[in-house]
Short mmCIF file of C-alpha atoms in Angstrom, two decimals:
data_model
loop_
_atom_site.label_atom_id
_atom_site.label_comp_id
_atom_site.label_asym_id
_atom_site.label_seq_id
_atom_site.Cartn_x
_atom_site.Cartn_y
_atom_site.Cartn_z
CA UNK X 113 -11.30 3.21 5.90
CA UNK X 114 -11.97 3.61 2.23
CA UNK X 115 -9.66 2.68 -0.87
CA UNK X 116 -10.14 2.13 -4.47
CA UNK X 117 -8.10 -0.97 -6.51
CA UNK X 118 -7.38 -0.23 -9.97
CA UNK X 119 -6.06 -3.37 -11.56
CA UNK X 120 -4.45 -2.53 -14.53
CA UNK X 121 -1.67 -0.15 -15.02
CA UNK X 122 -2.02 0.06 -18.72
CA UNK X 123 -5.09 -0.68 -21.59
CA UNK X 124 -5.12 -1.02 -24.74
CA UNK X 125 -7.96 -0.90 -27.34
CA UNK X 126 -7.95 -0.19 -31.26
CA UNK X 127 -10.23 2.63 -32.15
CA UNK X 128 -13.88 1.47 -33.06
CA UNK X 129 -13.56 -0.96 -30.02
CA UNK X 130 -15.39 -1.20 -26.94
CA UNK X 131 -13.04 -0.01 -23.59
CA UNK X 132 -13.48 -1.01 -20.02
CA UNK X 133 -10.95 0.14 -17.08
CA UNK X 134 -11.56 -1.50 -14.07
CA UNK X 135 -12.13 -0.99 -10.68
CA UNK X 136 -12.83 -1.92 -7.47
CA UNK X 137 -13.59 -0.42 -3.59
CA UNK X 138 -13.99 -0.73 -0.24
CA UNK X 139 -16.11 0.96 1.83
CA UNK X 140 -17.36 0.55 5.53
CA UNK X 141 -20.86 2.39 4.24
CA UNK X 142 -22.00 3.20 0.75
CA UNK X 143 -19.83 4.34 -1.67
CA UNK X 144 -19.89 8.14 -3.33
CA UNK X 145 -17.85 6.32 -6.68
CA UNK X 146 -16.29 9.08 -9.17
CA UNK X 147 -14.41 8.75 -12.27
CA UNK X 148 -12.04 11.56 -13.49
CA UNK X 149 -9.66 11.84 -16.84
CA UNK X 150 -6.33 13.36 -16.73
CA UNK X 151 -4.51 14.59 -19.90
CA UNK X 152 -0.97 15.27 -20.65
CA UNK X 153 0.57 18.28 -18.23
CA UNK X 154 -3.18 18.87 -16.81
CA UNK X 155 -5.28 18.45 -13.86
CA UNK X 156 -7.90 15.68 -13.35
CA UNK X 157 -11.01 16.40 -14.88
CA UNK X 158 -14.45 15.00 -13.93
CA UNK X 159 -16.20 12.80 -15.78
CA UNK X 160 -19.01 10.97 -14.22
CA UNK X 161 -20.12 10.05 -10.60
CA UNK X 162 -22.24 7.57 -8.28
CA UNK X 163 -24.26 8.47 -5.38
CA UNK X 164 -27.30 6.32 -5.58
CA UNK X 165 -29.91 5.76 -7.99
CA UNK X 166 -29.25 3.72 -11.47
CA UNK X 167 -26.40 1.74 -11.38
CA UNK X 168 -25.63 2.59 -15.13
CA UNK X 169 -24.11 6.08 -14.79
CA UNK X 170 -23.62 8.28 -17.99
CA UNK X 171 -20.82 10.87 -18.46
CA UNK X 172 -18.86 12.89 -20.49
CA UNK X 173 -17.56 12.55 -24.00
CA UNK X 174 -19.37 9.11 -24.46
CA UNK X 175 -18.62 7.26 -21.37
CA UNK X 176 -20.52 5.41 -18.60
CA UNK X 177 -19.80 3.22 -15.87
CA UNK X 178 -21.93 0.11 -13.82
CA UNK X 179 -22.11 0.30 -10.17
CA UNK X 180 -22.36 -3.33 -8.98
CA UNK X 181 -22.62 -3.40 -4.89
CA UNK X 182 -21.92 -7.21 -4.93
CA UNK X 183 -18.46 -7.28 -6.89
CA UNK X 184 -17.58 -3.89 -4.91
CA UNK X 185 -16.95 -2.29 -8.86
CA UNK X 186 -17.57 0.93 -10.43
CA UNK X 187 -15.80 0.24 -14.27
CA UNK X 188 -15.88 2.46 -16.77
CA UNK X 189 -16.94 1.64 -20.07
CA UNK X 190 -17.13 3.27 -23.57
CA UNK X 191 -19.17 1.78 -26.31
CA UNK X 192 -16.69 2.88 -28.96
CA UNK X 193 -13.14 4.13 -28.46
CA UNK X 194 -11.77 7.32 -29.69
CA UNK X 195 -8.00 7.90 -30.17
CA UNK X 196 -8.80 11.14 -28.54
CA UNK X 197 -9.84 9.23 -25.54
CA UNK X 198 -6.10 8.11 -24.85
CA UNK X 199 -5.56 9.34 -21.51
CA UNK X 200 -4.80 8.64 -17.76
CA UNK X 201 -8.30 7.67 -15.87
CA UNK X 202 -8.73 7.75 -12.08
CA UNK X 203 -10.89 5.69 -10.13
CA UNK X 204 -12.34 7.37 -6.47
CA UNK X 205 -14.00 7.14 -4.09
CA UNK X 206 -15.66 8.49 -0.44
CA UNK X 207 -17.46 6.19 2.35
CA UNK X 208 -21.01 7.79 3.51
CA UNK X 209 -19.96 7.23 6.64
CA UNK X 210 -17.09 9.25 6.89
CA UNK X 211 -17.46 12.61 8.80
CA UNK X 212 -16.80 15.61 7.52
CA UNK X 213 -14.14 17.09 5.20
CA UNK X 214 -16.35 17.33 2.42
CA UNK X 215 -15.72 15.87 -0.55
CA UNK X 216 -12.26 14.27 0.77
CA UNK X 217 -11.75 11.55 -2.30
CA UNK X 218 -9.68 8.39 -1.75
CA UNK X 219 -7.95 8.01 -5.51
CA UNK X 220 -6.70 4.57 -7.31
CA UNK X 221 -3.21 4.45 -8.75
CA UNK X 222 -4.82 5.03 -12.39
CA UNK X 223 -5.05 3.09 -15.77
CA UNK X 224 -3.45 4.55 -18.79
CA UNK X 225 -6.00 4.01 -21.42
CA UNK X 226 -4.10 3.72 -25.09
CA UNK X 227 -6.55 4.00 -28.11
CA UNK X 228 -4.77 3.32 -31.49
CA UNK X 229 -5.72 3.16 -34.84
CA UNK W 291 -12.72 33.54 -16.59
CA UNK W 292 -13.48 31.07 -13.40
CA UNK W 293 -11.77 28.59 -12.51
CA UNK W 294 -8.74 26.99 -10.26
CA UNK W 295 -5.26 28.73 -10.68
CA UNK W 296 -1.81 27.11 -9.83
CA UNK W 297 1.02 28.79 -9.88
CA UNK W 298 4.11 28.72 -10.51
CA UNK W 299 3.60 25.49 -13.04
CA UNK W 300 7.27 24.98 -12.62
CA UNK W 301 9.38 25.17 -9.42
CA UNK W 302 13.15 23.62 -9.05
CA UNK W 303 14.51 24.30 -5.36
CA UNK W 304 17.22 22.68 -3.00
CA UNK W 305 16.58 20.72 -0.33
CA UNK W 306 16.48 22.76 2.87
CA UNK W 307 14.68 25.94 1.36
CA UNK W 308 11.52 26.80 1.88
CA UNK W 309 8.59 26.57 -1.10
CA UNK W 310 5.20 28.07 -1.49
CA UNK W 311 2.84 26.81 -3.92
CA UNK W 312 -0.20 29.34 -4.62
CA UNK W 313 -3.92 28.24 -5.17
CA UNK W 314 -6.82 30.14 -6.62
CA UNK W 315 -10.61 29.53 -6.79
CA UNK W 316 -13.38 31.77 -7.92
CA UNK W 317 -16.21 29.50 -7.22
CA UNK W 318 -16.28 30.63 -3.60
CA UNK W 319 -16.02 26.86 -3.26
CA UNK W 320 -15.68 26.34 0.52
CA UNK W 321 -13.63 23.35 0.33
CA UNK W 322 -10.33 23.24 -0.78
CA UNK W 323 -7.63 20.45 -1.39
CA UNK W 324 -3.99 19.79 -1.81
CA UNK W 325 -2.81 16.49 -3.30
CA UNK W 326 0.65 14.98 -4.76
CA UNK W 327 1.10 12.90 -7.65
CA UNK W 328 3.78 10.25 -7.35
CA UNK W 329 4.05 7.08 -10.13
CA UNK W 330 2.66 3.88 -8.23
CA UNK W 331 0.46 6.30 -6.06
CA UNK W 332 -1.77 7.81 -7.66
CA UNK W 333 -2.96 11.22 -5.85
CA UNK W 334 -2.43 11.19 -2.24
CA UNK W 335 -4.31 14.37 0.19
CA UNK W 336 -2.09 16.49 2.09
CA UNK W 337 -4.37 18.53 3.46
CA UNK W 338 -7.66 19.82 2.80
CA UNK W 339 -9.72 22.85 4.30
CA UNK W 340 -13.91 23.00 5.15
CA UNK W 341 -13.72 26.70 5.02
CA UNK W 342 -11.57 29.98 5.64
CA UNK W 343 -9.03 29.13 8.51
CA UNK W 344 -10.45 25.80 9.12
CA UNK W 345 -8.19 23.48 8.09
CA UNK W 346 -7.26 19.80 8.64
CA UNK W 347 -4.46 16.51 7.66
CA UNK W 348 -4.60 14.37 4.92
CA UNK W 349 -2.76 11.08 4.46
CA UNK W 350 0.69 13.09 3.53
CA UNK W 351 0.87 15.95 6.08
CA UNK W 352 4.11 15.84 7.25
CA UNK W 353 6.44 18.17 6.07
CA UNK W 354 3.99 20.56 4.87
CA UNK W 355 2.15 23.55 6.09
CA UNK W 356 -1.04 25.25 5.06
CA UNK W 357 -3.24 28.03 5.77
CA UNK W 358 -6.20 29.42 4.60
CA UNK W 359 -7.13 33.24 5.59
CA UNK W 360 -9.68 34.01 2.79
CA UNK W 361 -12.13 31.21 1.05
CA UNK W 362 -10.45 31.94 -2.18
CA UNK W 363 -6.58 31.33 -1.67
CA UNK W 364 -5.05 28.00 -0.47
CA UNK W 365 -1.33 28.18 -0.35
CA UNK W 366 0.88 24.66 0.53
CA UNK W 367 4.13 25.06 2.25
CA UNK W 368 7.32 22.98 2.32
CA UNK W 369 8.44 24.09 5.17
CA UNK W 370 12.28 22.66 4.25
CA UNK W 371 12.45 20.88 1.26
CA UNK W 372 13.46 17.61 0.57
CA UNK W 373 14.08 15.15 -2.23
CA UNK W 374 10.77 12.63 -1.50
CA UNK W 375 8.93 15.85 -1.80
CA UNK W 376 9.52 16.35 -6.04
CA UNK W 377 6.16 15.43 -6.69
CA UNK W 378 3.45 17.08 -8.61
CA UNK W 379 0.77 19.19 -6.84
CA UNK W 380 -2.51 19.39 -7.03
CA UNK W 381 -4.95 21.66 -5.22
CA UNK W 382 -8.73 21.50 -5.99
CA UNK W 383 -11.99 22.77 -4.68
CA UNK W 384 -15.51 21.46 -4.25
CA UNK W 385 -18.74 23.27 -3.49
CA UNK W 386 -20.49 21.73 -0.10
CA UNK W 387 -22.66 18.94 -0.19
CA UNK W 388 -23.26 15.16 1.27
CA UNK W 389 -19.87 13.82 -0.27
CA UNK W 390 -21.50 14.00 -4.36
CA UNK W 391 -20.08 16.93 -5.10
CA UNK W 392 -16.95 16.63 -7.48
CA UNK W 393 -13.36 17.75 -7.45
CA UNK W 394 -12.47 21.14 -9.77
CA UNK W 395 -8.55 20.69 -10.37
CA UNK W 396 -6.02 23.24 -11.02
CA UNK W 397 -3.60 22.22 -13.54
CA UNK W 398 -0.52 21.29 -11.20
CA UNK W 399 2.46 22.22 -10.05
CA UNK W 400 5.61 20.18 -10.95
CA UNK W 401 8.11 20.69 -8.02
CA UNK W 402 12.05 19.23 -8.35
CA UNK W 403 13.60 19.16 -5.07
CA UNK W 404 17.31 18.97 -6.13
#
């Protein structure tokens, strides 16, 4: 089975600041790790992804996230925080092992990031 | 322009009736999705679908019906409608791949089951 922890309900950063939302997976193979945004009254939108490779991912609109296969975490980080960047962020992710289905995503419970000035 | 279409964005019902929710890709994206919002939950999969009339459960199926008779339409039916089910919907799409590709989402569907 897969599943994805995200710790915190709720961050909060002053603009100018470095951000970091958390989280954390299990997997029975190697993780496919995504991160998507989701704004007031829209759907999610994708902003960066895992597969293999570099375990410092870079995204959209600034951000970037360290895969680290000891500590089972994928957070996302942002060198310096917008207010524009105050939104709901999902953590996901799929097992290599699982069969078929395609892209079928196993989603956190989401962080609400708060920027303020 | 291309995209993922939801509609309606809106939908109040009573419990009992029936309720179709309409999704529309024009990626030709082969997969398709359908997953509810709750607070506390995050997004949980209903149902998802590898291709035209293929289709298969997610973690929530029950209580729900889809079908898929052309790659481009995915349409999520409650069946009989009840209270647990006010939720928002989401239905997305995803080219095919090894599991890398992402998630395109529509913008939702806010359903009140009254």
């Amino acid at each position: 089975a897969q599943s994805v922890a995200q710790p915190e309900d709720q961050v909060n950063v002053a603009e100018g600041n470095p951000l970091t939302v958390k989280c954390t997976y299990s997997v029975s193979g190697n993780p496919y790790l995504f991160w998507y945004v989701q704004y007031p009254n829209r759907g999610l939108q994708f902003l960066l992804k895992y597969i293999t490779g570099d375990n410092l991912v870079k995204g959209s609109y600034g951000f970037e996230a360290e895969f680290n296969k000891s500590q089972t975490s994928f957070h996302l980080k942002k060198p310096s925080a917008l207010v524009s960047d105050s939104a709901l962020y999902f953590c996901a992710v799929r097992d290599s092992l699982l069969t078929g289905g395609g892209n079928k995503l196993t989603f956190g419970t989401g962080t609400q990031l708060k920027v303020e000035l | 322009d291309a995209g993922i279409t939801q509609s309606p964005r809106y939908k109040i019902t009573e419990t009992g009736r029936q309720v179709t929710l309409m999704c529309h890709q024009t990626w030709s994206h082969s997969y398709m999705f359908w997953y509810r919002q709750d607070l506390g939950h995050g997004l949980r999969l209903i149902y998802y679908s590898a291709a035209a009339d293929i289709t298969d459960k997610g973690e929530v199926p029950d209580g729900y019906v889809v079908s898929r008779s052309k790659t481009e339409n995915f349409p999520l039916t409650l069946e009989s409608a009840t209270r647990s089910q006010t939720s928002v919907y989401f239905c997305a799409s995803s080219a095919p791949g090894q599991g890398g590709s992402p998630l395109h989402f529509g913008n939702g569907t806010r359903l009140t089951v009254t």
